[in-house]
Amino acid sequence: TISPRHVLKRVLALYKEKGWRPIVAPELEFYLVKRNPDSDYPLEAAVGRSGRKEPGGQAYGIDAANDFDPVVEDIYDYCEAQELDVDTLSHESGPAQLEINFNHGDPLELADQVFIFKRTVRQAALKHDMFATFMAKPHADEPGSSMHLHQSVLDARTGKNIFVGKDGKFSKMFHHHIGGLQRYIAAALPLFAPNVNSYRRLVPESDAPTNVHWGIDNRTVPLRVPSSDPANTRIENRITGADANPYLAFAASLACGYLGMVERLKPSEPVTGSAYRFAHTLPISLDEALDKLNYSKPLKQVLGEKFVEAYQDVKFE
């Protein structure tokens, strides 16, 4: 009852009881780094086939991504052999930082795929004499690595997105889901940011969120609603680090939204402009986040009190 996979199944069962079917799509970032036999030394960015050290700031750069084509091709080949449903790969802001997007689907199946994918990427990197790291903040002066999670909820009977009303506008359920994420996401942070290093990523002006605001197509908020047609209306949780356990991250994010829908919570007004002008309201350390989780009875009940107790014991050791 305390295994991460069981926790996610527990949350999905709660959705099923309500006639709801959640859909997710994770986006996973990682760095390729030089082999590092001594963990006391800082990680250095890997060098691609050009043989040149890559400067930072090449987000979505095609040439930058092509420099690592041999590794990327192996990653795609390995994923195809294992039937991992990966979609596009792009270069991110940091040197030798890549992002892979998964196609949307069932949360349990995608958590399985992300779990296997991490091992797959590490093996592909080793083949090319480099390491792959999913640390949240492997380089002090470069952007961290996240696992953004797009989530929506369908009516299990009709297959329609319950985030949208008949008029094509955001539904009450959409607003309740946002409200739940805003209310409970700070308490769920130990599952999104599970390590001491995780909190080095969640700092102002770093492409990572620091509070619980939401907005339309706003990349400075933790809860972004991408511009889309009504059927594809979804919420992007931008808090999760690449170092998170996918089963627990998916379970926590869906649990927050579930509580919002059953408690009919109301969200704040959406933010326009930079959300960094607002106070830093997320916990700033793992200890603080664990304390918040411990005092959130509704979230503990949804995730399973035995699991939360075991998780606390492991993290406080």
Coordinates of C-alpha atoms in Angstrom, one line a residue:
T1 CA 0.0 0.0 0.0
I2 CA 3.0 2.4 0.2
S3 CA 4.6 1.7 -3.2
P4 CA 4.6 4.7 -5.5
R5 CA 2.8 2.8 -8.2
H6 CA 0.1 1.8 -5.8
V7 CA -0.3 5.5 -4.6
L8 CA -1.0 6.5 -8.2
K9 CA -3.5 3.7 -8.7
R10 CA -5.2 4.8 -5.5
V11 CA -5.7 8.3 -6.8
L12 CA -6.9 7.1 -10.2
A13 CA -9.5 4.9 -8.4
L14 CA -10.9 8.0 -6.7
Y15 CA -11.3 9.6 -10.1
K16 CA -13.0 6.4 -11.4
E17 CA -15.5 6.5 -8.6
K18 CA -16.6 9.9 -9.7
G19 CA -16.9 8.9 -13.4
W20 CA -13.8 10.9 -14.3
R21 CA -10.8 9.8 -16.4
P22 CA -7.7 12.0 -16.1
I23 CA -5.3 12.4 -19.0
V24 CA -1.7 13.6 -18.7
A25 CA 1.3 14.5 -20.9
P26 CA 4.7 14.8 -19.3
E27 CA 7.6 16.9 -20.7
L28 CA 10.9 15.7 -19.3
E29 CA 14.2 17.7 -19.3
F30 CA 17.7 16.4 -18.7
Y31 CA 21.3 17.3 -19.2
L32 CA 24.1 15.3 -21.0
V33 CA 27.3 15.7 -19.0
K34 CA 30.9 14.5 -19.2
R35 CA 31.7 11.3 -17.4
N36 CA 32.3 12.2 -13.8
P37 CA 34.0 9.4 -11.8
D38 CA 34.3 11.6 -8.7
S39 CA 31.0 12.9 -7.4
D40 CA 32.8 15.6 -5.3
Y41 CA 33.6 17.5 -8.5
P42 CA 31.0 19.7 -10.4
L43 CA 29.4 18.3 -13.5
E44 CA 30.5 19.6 -16.8
A45 CA 28.4 19.8 -19.9
A46 CA 29.0 17.1 -22.5
V47 CA 30.6 17.9 -25.8
G48 CA 28.7 16.8 -29.0
R49 CA 30.1 15.6 -32.3
S50 CA 31.4 19.0 -33.2
G51 CA 34.0 18.7 -30.5
R52 CA 33.3 22.2 -29.3
K53 CA 32.0 23.2 -25.9
E54 CA 28.5 24.4 -26.3
P55 CA 27.4 27.9 -25.1
G56 CA 24.2 28.2 -23.1
G57 CA 21.1 29.9 -24.2
Q58 CA 20.3 27.8 -27.3
A59 CA 16.7 27.0 -26.5
Y60 CA 15.0 25.2 -29.4
G61 CA 18.2 25.5 -31.4
I62 CA 18.3 22.9 -34.2
D63 CA 22.0 23.0 -34.7
A64 CA 22.5 22.6 -30.9
A65 CA 20.2 19.6 -30.9
N66 CA 21.9 18.1 -34.0
D67 CA 25.2 18.2 -32.2
F68 CA 23.9 15.3 -30.1
D69 CA 22.2 13.4 -32.9
P70 CA 24.1 10.1 -32.3
V71 CA 22.8 10.0 -28.7
V72 CA 19.3 11.2 -29.7
E73 CA 19.0 8.6 -32.5
D74 CA 19.8 5.8 -30.0
I75 CA 17.3 7.2 -27.6
Y76 CA 14.6 7.1 -30.2
D77 CA 15.6 3.6 -31.4
Y78 CA 15.6 2.2 -27.8
C79 CA 12.2 3.9 -27.1
E80 CA 10.7 2.4 -30.3
A81 CA 11.9 -1.1 -29.3
Q82 CA 10.3 -0.7 -25.9
E83 CA 7.1 0.9 -27.3
L84 CA 7.6 4.1 -25.3
D85 CA 5.3 6.8 -26.7
V86 CA 7.7 9.7 -27.0
D87 CA 7.0 12.6 -29.3
T88 CA 9.3 15.6 -30.0
L89 CA 12.7 16.3 -28.7
S90 CA 14.1 19.8 -28.5
H91 CA 17.2 21.6 -27.1
E92 CA 16.6 23.6 -24.0
S93 CA 18.2 26.7 -22.5
G94 CA 21.2 25.1 -20.8
P95 CA 24.3 23.6 -22.5
A96 CA 23.6 20.0 -23.6
Q97 CA 20.1 20.3 -22.0
L98 CA 17.4 18.4 -23.9
E99 CA 13.7 17.9 -23.5
I100 CA 11.5 15.1 -24.6
N101 CA 7.7 15.3 -24.8
F102 CA 5.4 12.3 -24.4
N103 CA 2.1 12.0 -26.1
H104 CA -0.9 12.4 -23.9
G105 CA -2.6 9.4 -22.4
D106 CA -3.3 7.3 -19.3
P107 CA -1.4 8.5 -16.2
L108 CA -0.4 5.0 -15.0
E109 CA 0.9 3.9 -18.4
L110 CA 2.8 7.2 -18.9
A111 CA 4.3 6.9 -15.4
D112 CA 5.6 3.5 -16.3
Q113 CA 7.0 4.9 -19.6
V114 CA 8.8 7.8 -17.9
F115 CA 10.3 5.5 -15.3
I116 CA 11.7 3.3 -18.1
F117 CA 12.7 6.3 -20.2
K118 CA 15.0 7.6 -17.6
R119 CA 17.0 4.4 -17.5
T120 CA 16.9 4.3 -21.3
V121 CA 18.4 7.7 -21.6
R122 CA 21.2 7.0 -19.1
Q123 CA 22.1 3.8 -21.1
A124 CA 22.1 5.6 -24.4
A125 CA 24.4 8.3 -23.0
L126 CA 26.8 5.8 -21.6
K127 CA 27.2 4.2 -25.0
H128 CA 28.5 7.6 -26.2
D129 CA 30.9 8.0 -23.2
M130 CA 28.8 10.6 -21.3
F131 CA 26.3 10.6 -18.5
A132 CA 22.7 11.8 -18.5
T133 CA 21.4 13.4 -15.4
F134 CA 17.9 14.2 -14.3
M135 CA 19.0 16.2 -11.3
A136 CA 16.7 19.3 -10.8
K137 CA 19.7 21.6 -10.7
P138 CA 22.9 20.0 -11.8
H139 CA 24.7 23.2 -12.8
A140 CA 24.7 26.2 -10.4
D141 CA 24.6 28.9 -13.1
E142 CA 22.3 27.2 -15.6
P143 CA 18.5 26.5 -15.7
G144 CA 17.2 23.5 -13.8
S145 CA 15.5 20.5 -15.3
S146 CA 11.8 20.1 -14.9
M147 CA 9.1 17.5 -15.6
H148 CA 6.1 19.7 -16.7
L149 CA 2.9 17.9 -16.5
H150 CA -0.1 18.7 -18.7
Q151 CA -3.4 17.4 -17.1
S152 CA -7.0 17.3 -18.0
V153 CA -10.1 15.3 -17.0
L154 CA -12.6 13.5 -19.3
D155 CA -16.1 12.3 -18.5
A156 CA -15.5 8.6 -18.5
R157 CA -18.9 7.9 -20.1
T158 CA -18.9 10.5 -22.9
G159 CA -15.1 11.0 -23.4
K160 CA -15.7 14.8 -23.3
N161 CA -13.3 17.2 -21.6
I162 CA -15.0 18.3 -18.4
F163 CA -12.8 21.4 -18.2
V164 CA -14.9 23.0 -20.9
G165 CA -18.6 23.9 -20.7
K166 CA -21.2 23.7 -23.5
D167 CA -20.4 27.3 -24.3
G168 CA -16.8 26.5 -25.0
K169 CA -15.5 28.4 -22.0
F170 CA -13.8 27.2 -18.9
S171 CA -16.2 25.1 -16.8
K172 CA -16.7 25.1 -13.0
M173 CA -14.8 21.9 -12.8
F174 CA -11.8 23.5 -14.5
H175 CA -11.8 26.3 -12.0
H176 CA -12.2 23.9 -9.1
H177 CA -9.3 21.8 -10.4
I178 CA -7.1 25.0 -10.5
G179 CA -8.4 25.9 -7.0
G180 CA -7.3 22.5 -5.7
L181 CA -3.9 22.8 -7.2
Q182 CA -3.5 26.2 -5.7
R183 CA -4.7 25.1 -2.2
Y184 CA -2.7 21.9 -1.9
I185 CA 0.4 22.1 -4.2
A186 CA 2.6 23.5 -1.5
A187 CA 1.8 20.6 0.8
A188 CA 2.4 18.2 -2.1
L189 CA 5.8 19.8 -2.9
P190 CA 7.9 16.9 -1.4
L191 CA 6.5 14.7 -4.2
F192 CA 7.3 17.3 -6.9
A193 CA 10.7 18.3 -5.4
P194 CA 11.9 15.3 -3.4
N195 CA 15.6 16.2 -2.8
V196 CA 17.6 18.9 -1.2
N197 CA 18.9 19.9 -4.7
S198 CA 15.3 20.3 -6.0
Y199 CA 14.9 23.6 -4.1
R200 CA 17.9 25.2 -5.9
R201 CA 15.7 25.1 -9.0
L202 CA 12.7 26.8 -7.5
V203 CA 14.1 30.3 -7.3
P204 CA 13.0 33.6 -8.9
E205 CA 13.7 34.5 -12.5
S206 CA 15.0 31.0 -13.3
D207 CA 12.3 29.6 -15.6
A208 CA 10.9 27.9 -12.5
P209 CA 7.9 28.8 -10.4
T210 CA 8.0 30.2 -6.9
N211 CA 4.3 30.6 -5.9
V212 CA 0.9 29.1 -6.7
H213 CA -0.6 31.6 -9.2
W214 CA -2.1 30.6 -12.6
G215 CA -2.4 32.3 -15.9
I216 CA -3.3 31.8 -19.6
D217 CA -0.2 30.9 -21.6
N218 CA 2.0 32.5 -19.0
R219 CA 5.3 30.7 -18.4
T220 CA 6.2 32.5 -15.2
V221 CA 3.3 30.9 -13.2
P222 CA 3.3 27.3 -11.8
L223 CA -0.1 26.6 -13.3
R224 CA -0.1 27.5 -17.0
V225 CA -3.2 27.1 -19.2
P226 CA -1.8 26.7 -22.7
S227 CA -3.8 28.3 -25.6
S228 CA -5.7 25.6 -27.3
D229 CA -9.0 24.6 -28.8
P230 CA -11.7 23.7 -26.2
A231 CA -11.4 19.9 -26.6
N232 CA -7.7 20.2 -25.6
T233 CA -8.1 22.5 -22.7
R234 CA -5.6 21.5 -20.0
I235 CA -3.5 22.7 -17.1
E236 CA 0.3 22.5 -17.1
N237 CA 1.8 22.0 -13.7
R238 CA 5.3 23.5 -14.1
I239 CA 6.5 22.8 -10.5
T240 CA 7.7 19.2 -10.8
G241 CA 11.4 18.6 -11.1
A242 CA 13.0 16.1 -13.5
D243 CA 14.2 14.3 -10.3
A244 CA 10.7 13.4 -9.1
N245 CA 9.3 9.9 -9.1
P246 CA 6.8 10.0 -12.0
Y247 CA 4.2 7.8 -10.1
L248 CA 4.3 10.2 -7.1
A249 CA 4.4 13.4 -9.1
F250 CA 1.4 12.3 -11.2
A251 CA -0.5 11.1 -8.1
A252 CA 0.2 14.3 -6.2
S253 CA -0.8 16.7 -9.1
L254 CA -4.0 14.7 -9.8
A255 CA -4.8 14.5 -6.0
C256 CA -4.6 18.3 -5.7
G257 CA -6.9 18.8 -8.6
Y258 CA -9.3 16.0 -7.3
L259 CA -9.6 17.7 -3.9
G260 CA -10.4 21.0 -5.6
M261 CA -13.2 19.4 -7.6
V262 CA -14.8 17.5 -4.6
E263 CA -14.3 20.5 -2.3
R264 CA -15.5 23.0 -5.0
L265 CA -12.5 25.3 -4.3
K266 CA -12.3 28.6 -6.1
P267 CA -9.1 29.8 -7.7
S268 CA -7.6 33.2 -7.6
E269 CA -7.8 35.5 -10.6
P270 CA -5.4 34.6 -13.4
V271 CA -2.1 36.5 -13.6
T272 CA -1.0 38.6 -16.5
G273 CA 2.6 39.6 -16.8
S274 CA 5.4 38.2 -14.6
A275 CA 4.3 36.2 -11.6
Y276 CA 7.8 36.8 -10.1
R277 CA 6.5 40.1 -8.8
F278 CA 4.5 38.2 -6.2
A279 CA 5.7 36.7 -3.0
H280 CA 7.7 33.5 -2.9
T281 CA 5.0 31.3 -1.2
L282 CA 6.3 27.8 -2.0
P283 CA 8.4 26.1 0.7
I284 CA 12.1 26.9 0.3
S285 CA 13.5 23.6 1.7
L286 CA 12.6 19.9 1.8
D287 CA 12.1 20.1 5.6
E288 CA 9.6 22.9 5.3
A289 CA 7.7 21.1 2.5
L290 CA 7.6 17.9 4.5
D291 CA 6.1 19.8 7.5
K292 CA 3.4 21.2 5.2
L293 CA 2.5 17.8 3.9
N294 CA 2.3 16.4 7.4
Y295 CA -0.3 19.1 8.4
S296 CA -2.5 18.6 5.3
K297 CA -5.0 16.0 6.4
P298 CA -7.1 16.0 3.1
L299 CA -4.0 15.4 1.0
K300 CA -2.7 12.7 3.3
Q301 CA -6.1 10.9 3.1
V302 CA -6.1 10.9 -0.7
L303 CA -2.5 9.8 -1.0
G304 CA -2.8 7.3 1.8
E305 CA -1.8 8.1 5.4
K306 CA 0.5 5.0 5.6
F307 CA 2.3 6.1 2.5
V308 CA 2.8 9.6 3.8
E309 CA 4.1 8.3 7.1
A310 CA 6.6 6.1 5.3
Y311 CA 7.7 8.9 3.0
Q312 CA 8.2 11.2 5.9
D313 CA 10.3 8.6 7.7
V314 CA 12.5 8.1 4.6
K315 CA 13.0 11.7 4.0
F316 CA 13.7 12.7 7.6
E317 CA 16.3 10.1 8.0

